[in-house]
Coordinates of C-alpha atoms and ligand atoms in Angstrom, one line a residue:
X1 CA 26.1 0.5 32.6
X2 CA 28.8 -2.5 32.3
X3 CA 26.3 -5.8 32.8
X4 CA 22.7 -5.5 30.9
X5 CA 20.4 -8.7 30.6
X6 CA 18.5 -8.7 27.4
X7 CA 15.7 -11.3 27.0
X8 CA 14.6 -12.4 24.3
X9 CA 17.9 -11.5 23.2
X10 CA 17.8 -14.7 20.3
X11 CA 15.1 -13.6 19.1
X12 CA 14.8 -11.2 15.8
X13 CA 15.1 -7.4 17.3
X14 CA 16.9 -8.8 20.8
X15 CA 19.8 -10.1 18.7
X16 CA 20.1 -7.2 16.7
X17 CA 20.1 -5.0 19.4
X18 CA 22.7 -7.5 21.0
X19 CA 24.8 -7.4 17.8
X20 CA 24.5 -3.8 17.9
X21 CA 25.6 -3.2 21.6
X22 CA 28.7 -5.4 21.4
X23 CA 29.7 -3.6 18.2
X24 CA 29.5 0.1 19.1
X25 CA 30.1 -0.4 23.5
X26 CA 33.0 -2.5 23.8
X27 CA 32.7 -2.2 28.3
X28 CA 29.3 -3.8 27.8
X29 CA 29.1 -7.2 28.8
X30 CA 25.6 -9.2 27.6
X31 CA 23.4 -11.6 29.3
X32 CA 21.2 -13.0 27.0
X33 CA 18.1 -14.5 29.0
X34 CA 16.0 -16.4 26.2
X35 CA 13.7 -19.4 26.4
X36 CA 14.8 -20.4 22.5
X37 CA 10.8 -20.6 21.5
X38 CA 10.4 -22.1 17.9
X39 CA 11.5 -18.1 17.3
X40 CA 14.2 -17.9 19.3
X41 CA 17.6 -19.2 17.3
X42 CA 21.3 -19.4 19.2
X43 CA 22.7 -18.9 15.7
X44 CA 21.7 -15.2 15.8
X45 CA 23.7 -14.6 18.2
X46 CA 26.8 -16.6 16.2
X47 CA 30.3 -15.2 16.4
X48 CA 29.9 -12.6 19.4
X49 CA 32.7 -13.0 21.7
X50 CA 32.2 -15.2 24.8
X51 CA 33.7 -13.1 26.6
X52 CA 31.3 -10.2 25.8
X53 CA 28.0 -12.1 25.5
X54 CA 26.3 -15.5 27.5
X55 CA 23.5 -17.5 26.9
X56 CA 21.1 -18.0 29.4
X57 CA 18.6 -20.5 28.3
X58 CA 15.9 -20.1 30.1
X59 CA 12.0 -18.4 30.8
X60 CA 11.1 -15.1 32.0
X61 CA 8.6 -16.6 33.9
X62 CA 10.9 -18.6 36.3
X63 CA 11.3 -16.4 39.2
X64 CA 14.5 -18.2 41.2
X65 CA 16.3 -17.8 37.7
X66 CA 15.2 -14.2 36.9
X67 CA 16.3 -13.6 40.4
X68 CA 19.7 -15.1 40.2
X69 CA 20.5 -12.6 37.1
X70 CA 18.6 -9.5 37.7
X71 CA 20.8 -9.9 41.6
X72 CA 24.1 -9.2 39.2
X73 CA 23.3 -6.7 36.6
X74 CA 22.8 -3.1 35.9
X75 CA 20.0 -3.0 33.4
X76 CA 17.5 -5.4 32.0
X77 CA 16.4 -4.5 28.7
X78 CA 13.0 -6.6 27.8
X79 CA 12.7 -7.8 24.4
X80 CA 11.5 -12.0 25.2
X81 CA 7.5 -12.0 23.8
X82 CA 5.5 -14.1 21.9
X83 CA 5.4 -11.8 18.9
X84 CA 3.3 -12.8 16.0
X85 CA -0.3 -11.8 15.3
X86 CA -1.6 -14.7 13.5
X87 CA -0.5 -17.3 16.4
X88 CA -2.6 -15.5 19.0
X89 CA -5.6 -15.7 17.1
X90 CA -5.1 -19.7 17.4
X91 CA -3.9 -20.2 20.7
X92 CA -3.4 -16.8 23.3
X93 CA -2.6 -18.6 25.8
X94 CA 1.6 -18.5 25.8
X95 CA 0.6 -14.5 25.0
X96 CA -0.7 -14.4 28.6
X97 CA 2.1 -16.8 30.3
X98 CA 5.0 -15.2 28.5
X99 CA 3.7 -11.0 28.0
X100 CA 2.3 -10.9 31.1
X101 CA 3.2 -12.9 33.3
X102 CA 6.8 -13.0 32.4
X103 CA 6.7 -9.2 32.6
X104 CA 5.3 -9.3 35.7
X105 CA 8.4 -11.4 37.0
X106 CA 10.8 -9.6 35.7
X107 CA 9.3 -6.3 37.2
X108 CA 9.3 -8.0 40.7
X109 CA 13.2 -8.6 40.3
X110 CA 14.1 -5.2 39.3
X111 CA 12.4 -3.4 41.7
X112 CA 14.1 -6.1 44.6
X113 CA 17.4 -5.2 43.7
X114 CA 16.5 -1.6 42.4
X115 CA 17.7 -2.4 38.7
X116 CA 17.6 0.1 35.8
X117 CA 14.6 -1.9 33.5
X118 CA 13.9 -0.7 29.8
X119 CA 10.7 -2.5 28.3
X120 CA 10.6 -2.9 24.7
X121 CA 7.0 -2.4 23.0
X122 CA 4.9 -2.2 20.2
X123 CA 2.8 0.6 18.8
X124 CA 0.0 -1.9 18.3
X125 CA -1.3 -0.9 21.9
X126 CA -2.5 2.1 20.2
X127 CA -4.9 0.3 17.6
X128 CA -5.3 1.3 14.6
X129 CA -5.4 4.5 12.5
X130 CA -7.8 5.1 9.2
X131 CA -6.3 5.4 6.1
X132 CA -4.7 8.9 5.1
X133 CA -7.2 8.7 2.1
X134 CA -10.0 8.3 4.7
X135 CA -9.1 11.5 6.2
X136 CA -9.5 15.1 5.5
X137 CA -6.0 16.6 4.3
X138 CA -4.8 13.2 3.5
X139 CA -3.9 12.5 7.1
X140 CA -1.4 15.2 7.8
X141 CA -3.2 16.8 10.4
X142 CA -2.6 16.7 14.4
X143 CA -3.8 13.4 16.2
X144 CA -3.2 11.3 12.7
X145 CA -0.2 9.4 13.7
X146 CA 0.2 8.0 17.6
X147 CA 2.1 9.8 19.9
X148 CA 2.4 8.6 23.3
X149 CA -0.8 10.6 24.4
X150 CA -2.9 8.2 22.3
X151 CA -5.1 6.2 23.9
X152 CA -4.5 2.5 24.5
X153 CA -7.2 0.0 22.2
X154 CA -5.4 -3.0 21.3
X155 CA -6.8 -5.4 19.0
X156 CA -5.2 -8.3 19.0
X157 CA -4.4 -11.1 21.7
X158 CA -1.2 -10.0 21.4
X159 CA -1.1 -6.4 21.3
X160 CA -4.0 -6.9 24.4
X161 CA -1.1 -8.9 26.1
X162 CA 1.6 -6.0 25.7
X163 CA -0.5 -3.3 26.5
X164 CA -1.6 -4.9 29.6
X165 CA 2.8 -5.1 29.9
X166 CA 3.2 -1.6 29.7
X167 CA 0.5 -0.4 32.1
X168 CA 2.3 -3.3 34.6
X169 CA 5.4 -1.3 33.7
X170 CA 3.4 2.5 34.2
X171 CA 1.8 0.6 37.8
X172 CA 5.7 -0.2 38.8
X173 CA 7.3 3.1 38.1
X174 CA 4.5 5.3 40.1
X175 CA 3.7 3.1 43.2
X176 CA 6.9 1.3 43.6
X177 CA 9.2 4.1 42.3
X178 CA 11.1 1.6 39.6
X179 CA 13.9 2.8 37.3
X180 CA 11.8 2.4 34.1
X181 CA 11.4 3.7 30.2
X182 CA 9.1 2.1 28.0
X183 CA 9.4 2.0 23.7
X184 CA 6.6 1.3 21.2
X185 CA 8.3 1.1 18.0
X186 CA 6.6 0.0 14.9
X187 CA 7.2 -2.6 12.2
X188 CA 10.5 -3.5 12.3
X189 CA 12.5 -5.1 8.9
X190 CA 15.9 -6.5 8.7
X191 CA 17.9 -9.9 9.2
X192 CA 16.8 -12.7 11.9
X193 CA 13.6 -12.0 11.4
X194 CA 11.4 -15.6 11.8
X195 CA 9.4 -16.2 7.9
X196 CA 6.1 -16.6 9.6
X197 CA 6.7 -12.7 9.1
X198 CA 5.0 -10.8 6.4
X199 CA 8.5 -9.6 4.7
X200 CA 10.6 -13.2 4.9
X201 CA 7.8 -14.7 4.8
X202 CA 7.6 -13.8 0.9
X203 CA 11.1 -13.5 0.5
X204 CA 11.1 -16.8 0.5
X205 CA 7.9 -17.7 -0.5
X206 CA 9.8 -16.6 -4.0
X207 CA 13.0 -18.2 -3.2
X208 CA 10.9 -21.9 -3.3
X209 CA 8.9 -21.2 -6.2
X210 CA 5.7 -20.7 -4.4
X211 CA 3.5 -17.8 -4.5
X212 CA 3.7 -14.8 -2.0
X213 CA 0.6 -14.5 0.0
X214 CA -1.1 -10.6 0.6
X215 CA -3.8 -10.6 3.1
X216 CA -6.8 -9.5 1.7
X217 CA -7.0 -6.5 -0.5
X218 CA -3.5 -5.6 0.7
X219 CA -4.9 -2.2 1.5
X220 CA -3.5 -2.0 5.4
X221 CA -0.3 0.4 6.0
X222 CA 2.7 -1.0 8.5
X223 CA 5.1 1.9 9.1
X224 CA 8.6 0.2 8.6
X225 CA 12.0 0.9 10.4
X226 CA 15.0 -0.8 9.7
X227 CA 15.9 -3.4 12.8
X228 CA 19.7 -1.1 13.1
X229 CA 17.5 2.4 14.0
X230 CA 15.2 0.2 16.5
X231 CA 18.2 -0.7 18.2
X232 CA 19.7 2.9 18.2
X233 CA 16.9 3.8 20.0
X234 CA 16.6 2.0 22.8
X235 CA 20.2 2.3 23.6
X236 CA 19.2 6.3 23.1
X237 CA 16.4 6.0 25.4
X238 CA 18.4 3.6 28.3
X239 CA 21.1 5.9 28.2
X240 CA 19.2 9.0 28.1
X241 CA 15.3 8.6 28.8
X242 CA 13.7 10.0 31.9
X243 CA 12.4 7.5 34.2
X244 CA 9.0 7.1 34.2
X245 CA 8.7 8.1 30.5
X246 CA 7.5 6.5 27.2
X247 CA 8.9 7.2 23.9
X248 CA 7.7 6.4 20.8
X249 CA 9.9 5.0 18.1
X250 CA 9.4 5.2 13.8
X251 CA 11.3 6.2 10.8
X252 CA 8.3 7.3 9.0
X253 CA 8.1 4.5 6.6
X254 CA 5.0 3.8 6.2
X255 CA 3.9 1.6 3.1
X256 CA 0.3 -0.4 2.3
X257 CA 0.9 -4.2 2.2
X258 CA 0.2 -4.4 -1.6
X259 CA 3.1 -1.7 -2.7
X260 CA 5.8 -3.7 -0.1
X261 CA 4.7 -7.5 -1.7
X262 CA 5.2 -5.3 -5.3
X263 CA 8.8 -4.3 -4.1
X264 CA 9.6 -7.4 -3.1
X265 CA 8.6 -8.8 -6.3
X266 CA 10.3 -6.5 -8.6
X267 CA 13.4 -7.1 -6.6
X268 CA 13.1 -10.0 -7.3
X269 CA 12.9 -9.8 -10.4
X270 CA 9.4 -11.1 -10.3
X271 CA 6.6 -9.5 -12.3
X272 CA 4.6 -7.7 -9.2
X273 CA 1.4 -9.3 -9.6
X274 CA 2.8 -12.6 -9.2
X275 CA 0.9 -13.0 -6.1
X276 CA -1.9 -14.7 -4.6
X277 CA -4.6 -12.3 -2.5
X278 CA -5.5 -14.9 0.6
X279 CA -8.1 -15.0 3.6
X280 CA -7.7 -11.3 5.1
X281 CA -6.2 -11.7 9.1
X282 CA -9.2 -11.5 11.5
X283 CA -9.4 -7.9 13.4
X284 CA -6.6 -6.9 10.5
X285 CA -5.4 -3.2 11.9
X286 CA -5.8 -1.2 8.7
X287 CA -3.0 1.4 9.5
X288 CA 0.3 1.9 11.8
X289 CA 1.9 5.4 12.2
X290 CA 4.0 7.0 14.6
X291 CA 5.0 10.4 15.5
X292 CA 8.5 10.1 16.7
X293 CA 9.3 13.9 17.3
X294 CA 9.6 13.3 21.4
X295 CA 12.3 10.9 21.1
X296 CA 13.9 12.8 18.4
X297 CA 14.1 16.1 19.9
X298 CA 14.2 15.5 23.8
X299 CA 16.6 12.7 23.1
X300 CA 18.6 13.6 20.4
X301 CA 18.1 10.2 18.1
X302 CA 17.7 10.2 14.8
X303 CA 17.1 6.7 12.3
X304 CA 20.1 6.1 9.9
X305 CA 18.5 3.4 7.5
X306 CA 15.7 5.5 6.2
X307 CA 16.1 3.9 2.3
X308 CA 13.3 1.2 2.6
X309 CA 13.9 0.0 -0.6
X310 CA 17.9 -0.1 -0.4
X311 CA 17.3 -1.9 3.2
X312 CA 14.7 -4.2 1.7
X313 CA 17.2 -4.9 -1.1
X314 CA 19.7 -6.0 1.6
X315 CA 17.1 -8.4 3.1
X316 CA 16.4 -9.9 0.4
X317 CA 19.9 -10.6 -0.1
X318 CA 20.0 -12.1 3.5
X319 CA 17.8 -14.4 3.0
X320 CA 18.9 -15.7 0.1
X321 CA 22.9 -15.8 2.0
X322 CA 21.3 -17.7 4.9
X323 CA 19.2 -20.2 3.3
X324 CA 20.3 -22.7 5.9
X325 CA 19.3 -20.6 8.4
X326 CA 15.4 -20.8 7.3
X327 CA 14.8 -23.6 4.7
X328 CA 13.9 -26.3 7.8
X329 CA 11.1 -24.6 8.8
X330 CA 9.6 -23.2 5.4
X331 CA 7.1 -26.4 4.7
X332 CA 5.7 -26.2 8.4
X333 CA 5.8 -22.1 8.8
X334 CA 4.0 -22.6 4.7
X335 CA 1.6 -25.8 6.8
X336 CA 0.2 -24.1 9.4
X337 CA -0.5 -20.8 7.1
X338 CA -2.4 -23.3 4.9
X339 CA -4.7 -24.6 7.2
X340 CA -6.0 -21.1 7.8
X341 CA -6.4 -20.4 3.9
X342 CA -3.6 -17.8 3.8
Ligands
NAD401 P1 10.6 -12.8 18.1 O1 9.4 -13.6 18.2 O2 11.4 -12.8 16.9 O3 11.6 -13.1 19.3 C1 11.1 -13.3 20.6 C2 12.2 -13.9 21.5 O4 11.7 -14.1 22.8 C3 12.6 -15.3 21.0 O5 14.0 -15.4 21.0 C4 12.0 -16.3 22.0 O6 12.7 -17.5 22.2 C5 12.0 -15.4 23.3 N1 11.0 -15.8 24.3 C6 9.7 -16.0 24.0 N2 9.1 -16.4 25.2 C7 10.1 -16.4 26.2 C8 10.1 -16.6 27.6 N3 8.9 -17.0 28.2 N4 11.2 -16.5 28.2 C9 12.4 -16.2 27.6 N5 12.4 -15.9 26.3 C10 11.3 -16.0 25.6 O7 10.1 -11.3 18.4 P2 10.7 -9.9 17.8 O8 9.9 -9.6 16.6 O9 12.1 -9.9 17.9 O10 10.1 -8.9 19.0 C11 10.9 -8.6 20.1 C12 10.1 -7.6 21.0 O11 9.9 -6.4 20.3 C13 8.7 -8.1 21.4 O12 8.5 -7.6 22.8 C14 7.8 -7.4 20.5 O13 6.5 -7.1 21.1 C15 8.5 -6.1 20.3 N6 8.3 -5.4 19.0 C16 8.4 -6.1 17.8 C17 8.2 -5.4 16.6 C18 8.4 -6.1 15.3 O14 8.2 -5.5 14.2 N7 8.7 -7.4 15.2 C19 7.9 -4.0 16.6 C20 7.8 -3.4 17.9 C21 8.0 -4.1 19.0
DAU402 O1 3.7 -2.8 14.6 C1 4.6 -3.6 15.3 C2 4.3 -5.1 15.2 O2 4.7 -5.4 13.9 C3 4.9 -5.9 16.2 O3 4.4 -5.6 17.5 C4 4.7 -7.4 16.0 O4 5.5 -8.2 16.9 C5 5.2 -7.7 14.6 O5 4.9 -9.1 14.2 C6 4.5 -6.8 13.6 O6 3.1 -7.1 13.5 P1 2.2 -7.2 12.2 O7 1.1 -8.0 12.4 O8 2.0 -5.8 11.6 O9 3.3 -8.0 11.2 P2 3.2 -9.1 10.2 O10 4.6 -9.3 9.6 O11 2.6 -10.4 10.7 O12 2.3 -8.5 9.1 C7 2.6 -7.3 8.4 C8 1.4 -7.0 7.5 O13 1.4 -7.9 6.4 C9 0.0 -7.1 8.2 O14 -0.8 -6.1 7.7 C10 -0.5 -8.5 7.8 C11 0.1 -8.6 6.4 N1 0.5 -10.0 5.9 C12 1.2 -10.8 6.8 C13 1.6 -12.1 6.4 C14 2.4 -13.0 7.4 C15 0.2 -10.4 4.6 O15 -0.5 -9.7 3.8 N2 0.6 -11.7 4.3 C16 1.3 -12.5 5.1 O16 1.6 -13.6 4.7

């Protein structure tokens, strides 16, 4: 694989992966296909060679242009979504255009030109679990974490709009024979990542003097990988996966909301109640947690950054590096948050 196209490639997990290609396969050459959305940033891909990596500004959606590029590459690796929770509770509609739709064009174009196509996903398709304290032997049993034999109930207008993108994906491989994989990785920490986010988004709640915000009773459990083992694995799974498969993709990290906000705090050096508790998320998914043992042992991968609170010390200190980076869209991000009560 010498040409891949990532989309979404400015974007939080797309650039990382980007920075991570060009640093550990020096024949790979990089077409980023991005539609710089208010979370899309050229900055994040700053200092890559040009030789190594382009930008393509432009839409997923935009079938002569997705043409045009899929025509000259190996691999398209799709990472380009509208991403964040709270936004498609206000307004799903660019969840449809851009998740589905988009999908759907890209899809079209790799099956035309017979193109290797990885697409990147969430473990919110799943739903949610119940708490380990809700279940009998704290949750260590069988069928307590997803594997990718779970069942598909989404929650959300955007997890709806990526598990409908995986079963286009599923349709693609089994009636039009396409070269596919398919990842559902779970919460996903690290640098880039926009501050309507729950981690940044407190980070720098602290760094301006204002409260952090916790949803609720902050009782709801995200499993966390760093960004760097996210990446890993989808080059792991491109590389290695069988077509047709799905892999599943966690560092078993899972926290509850309140104990991260406390981390952060005392990282901080904050005292860890300095908090306020705000209007819980509608249809809030009380627990995340994946059973990664198919893409560990079939595949070989294994996460590196497995020290949450060393990696969330190193965010931390990202944010507070890159201040110009995020500090001209803090009152807006802080705004729109406001107008919902949280
Ligand atoms: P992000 O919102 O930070 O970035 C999305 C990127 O896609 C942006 O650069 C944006 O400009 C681009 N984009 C949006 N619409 C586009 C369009 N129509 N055409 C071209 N580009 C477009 O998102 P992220 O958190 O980096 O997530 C990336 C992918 O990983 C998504 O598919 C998401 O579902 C998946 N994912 C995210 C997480 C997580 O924890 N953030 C976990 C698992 C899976
Ligand atoms: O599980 C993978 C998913 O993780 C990805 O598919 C999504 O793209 C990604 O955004 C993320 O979804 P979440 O909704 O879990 O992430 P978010 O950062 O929005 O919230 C994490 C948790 O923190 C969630 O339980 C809601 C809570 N929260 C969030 C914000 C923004 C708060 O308590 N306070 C906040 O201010």
């Amino acid at each position: 694989m010498k040409n891949i196209i990532v989309t979404g490639g400015a974007g939080f997990i797309g650039s990382n992966f980007v920075h991570y290609v060009v640093k550990n396969h020096p024949d790979v050459h990089v077409t980023v296909l991005d539609k710089l959305t208010y979370a899309g940033n050229e900055a994040n891909l700053a200092g890559l060679p040009k030789d190594r990596v382009e930008l393509v500004v432009g839409d997923i959606a935009d079938f002569e242009l997705v043409d045009q590029l899929v025509a000259k590459t190996d691999a398209v690796v799709h990472y380009a979504a509208e991403s964040h929770n709270d936004n498609s509770l206000k307004d799903p509609f660019p969840f449809v255009q851009t998740n589905l739709i988009g999908t759907y064009v890209l899809l079209e174009a790799c099956r035309k030109y017979k193109v290797r196509y990885h697409h990147v996903s969430t473990d919110e398709v799943y739903g949610d679990l119940p708490l380990r304290e809700d279940l009998p032997g704290h949750g260590e049993g069988e069928g307590e974490k997803f594997t990718d034999k779970t069942p598909y109930n989404p929650s959300s207008p955007y997890s709806s709009t990526k598990a409908g993108s995986d079963l286009l994906v599923r349709a693609w491989v089994r009636s039009f024979g396409l070269q596919a994989t398919i990842s559902n990785c779970s919460n996903n920490y690290g640098p880039y990542q926009h501050i309507e986010k729950f981690i940044p988004r407190q980070i720098t709640n602290v760094l301006m003097g204002i409260k952090p915000k916790l949803y609720g009773e902050g009782k709801n459990v995200r499993d966390w990988i760093h960004t760097n083992d996210h990446s890993s694995a989808v080059w792991t799974i491109l590389t290695k996966g069988e077509i047709g498969e799905t892999y599943l993709i966690g560092a078993d990290g899972e926290e509850d909301n309140k104990t991260v906000m406390e981390m952060i705090l005392t990282a901080m050096s904050q005292p860890k109640d300095a908090y306020d508790h705000v209007t819980d998320r509608a249809g809030h998914d009380l627990r995340y947690a994946i059973d990664s043992t198919k893409l560990r042992e079939e595949l070989g991968w294994q996460p590196e950054f497995t020290n949450f609170e060393s990696g969330l010390k190193d965010t931390i200190q990202w944010y507070t590096d890159n201040k110009d980076w995020w500090i001209a869209e803090k009152e807006a991000v802080e705004n729109s948050y406001a107008k919902n009560g949280q």
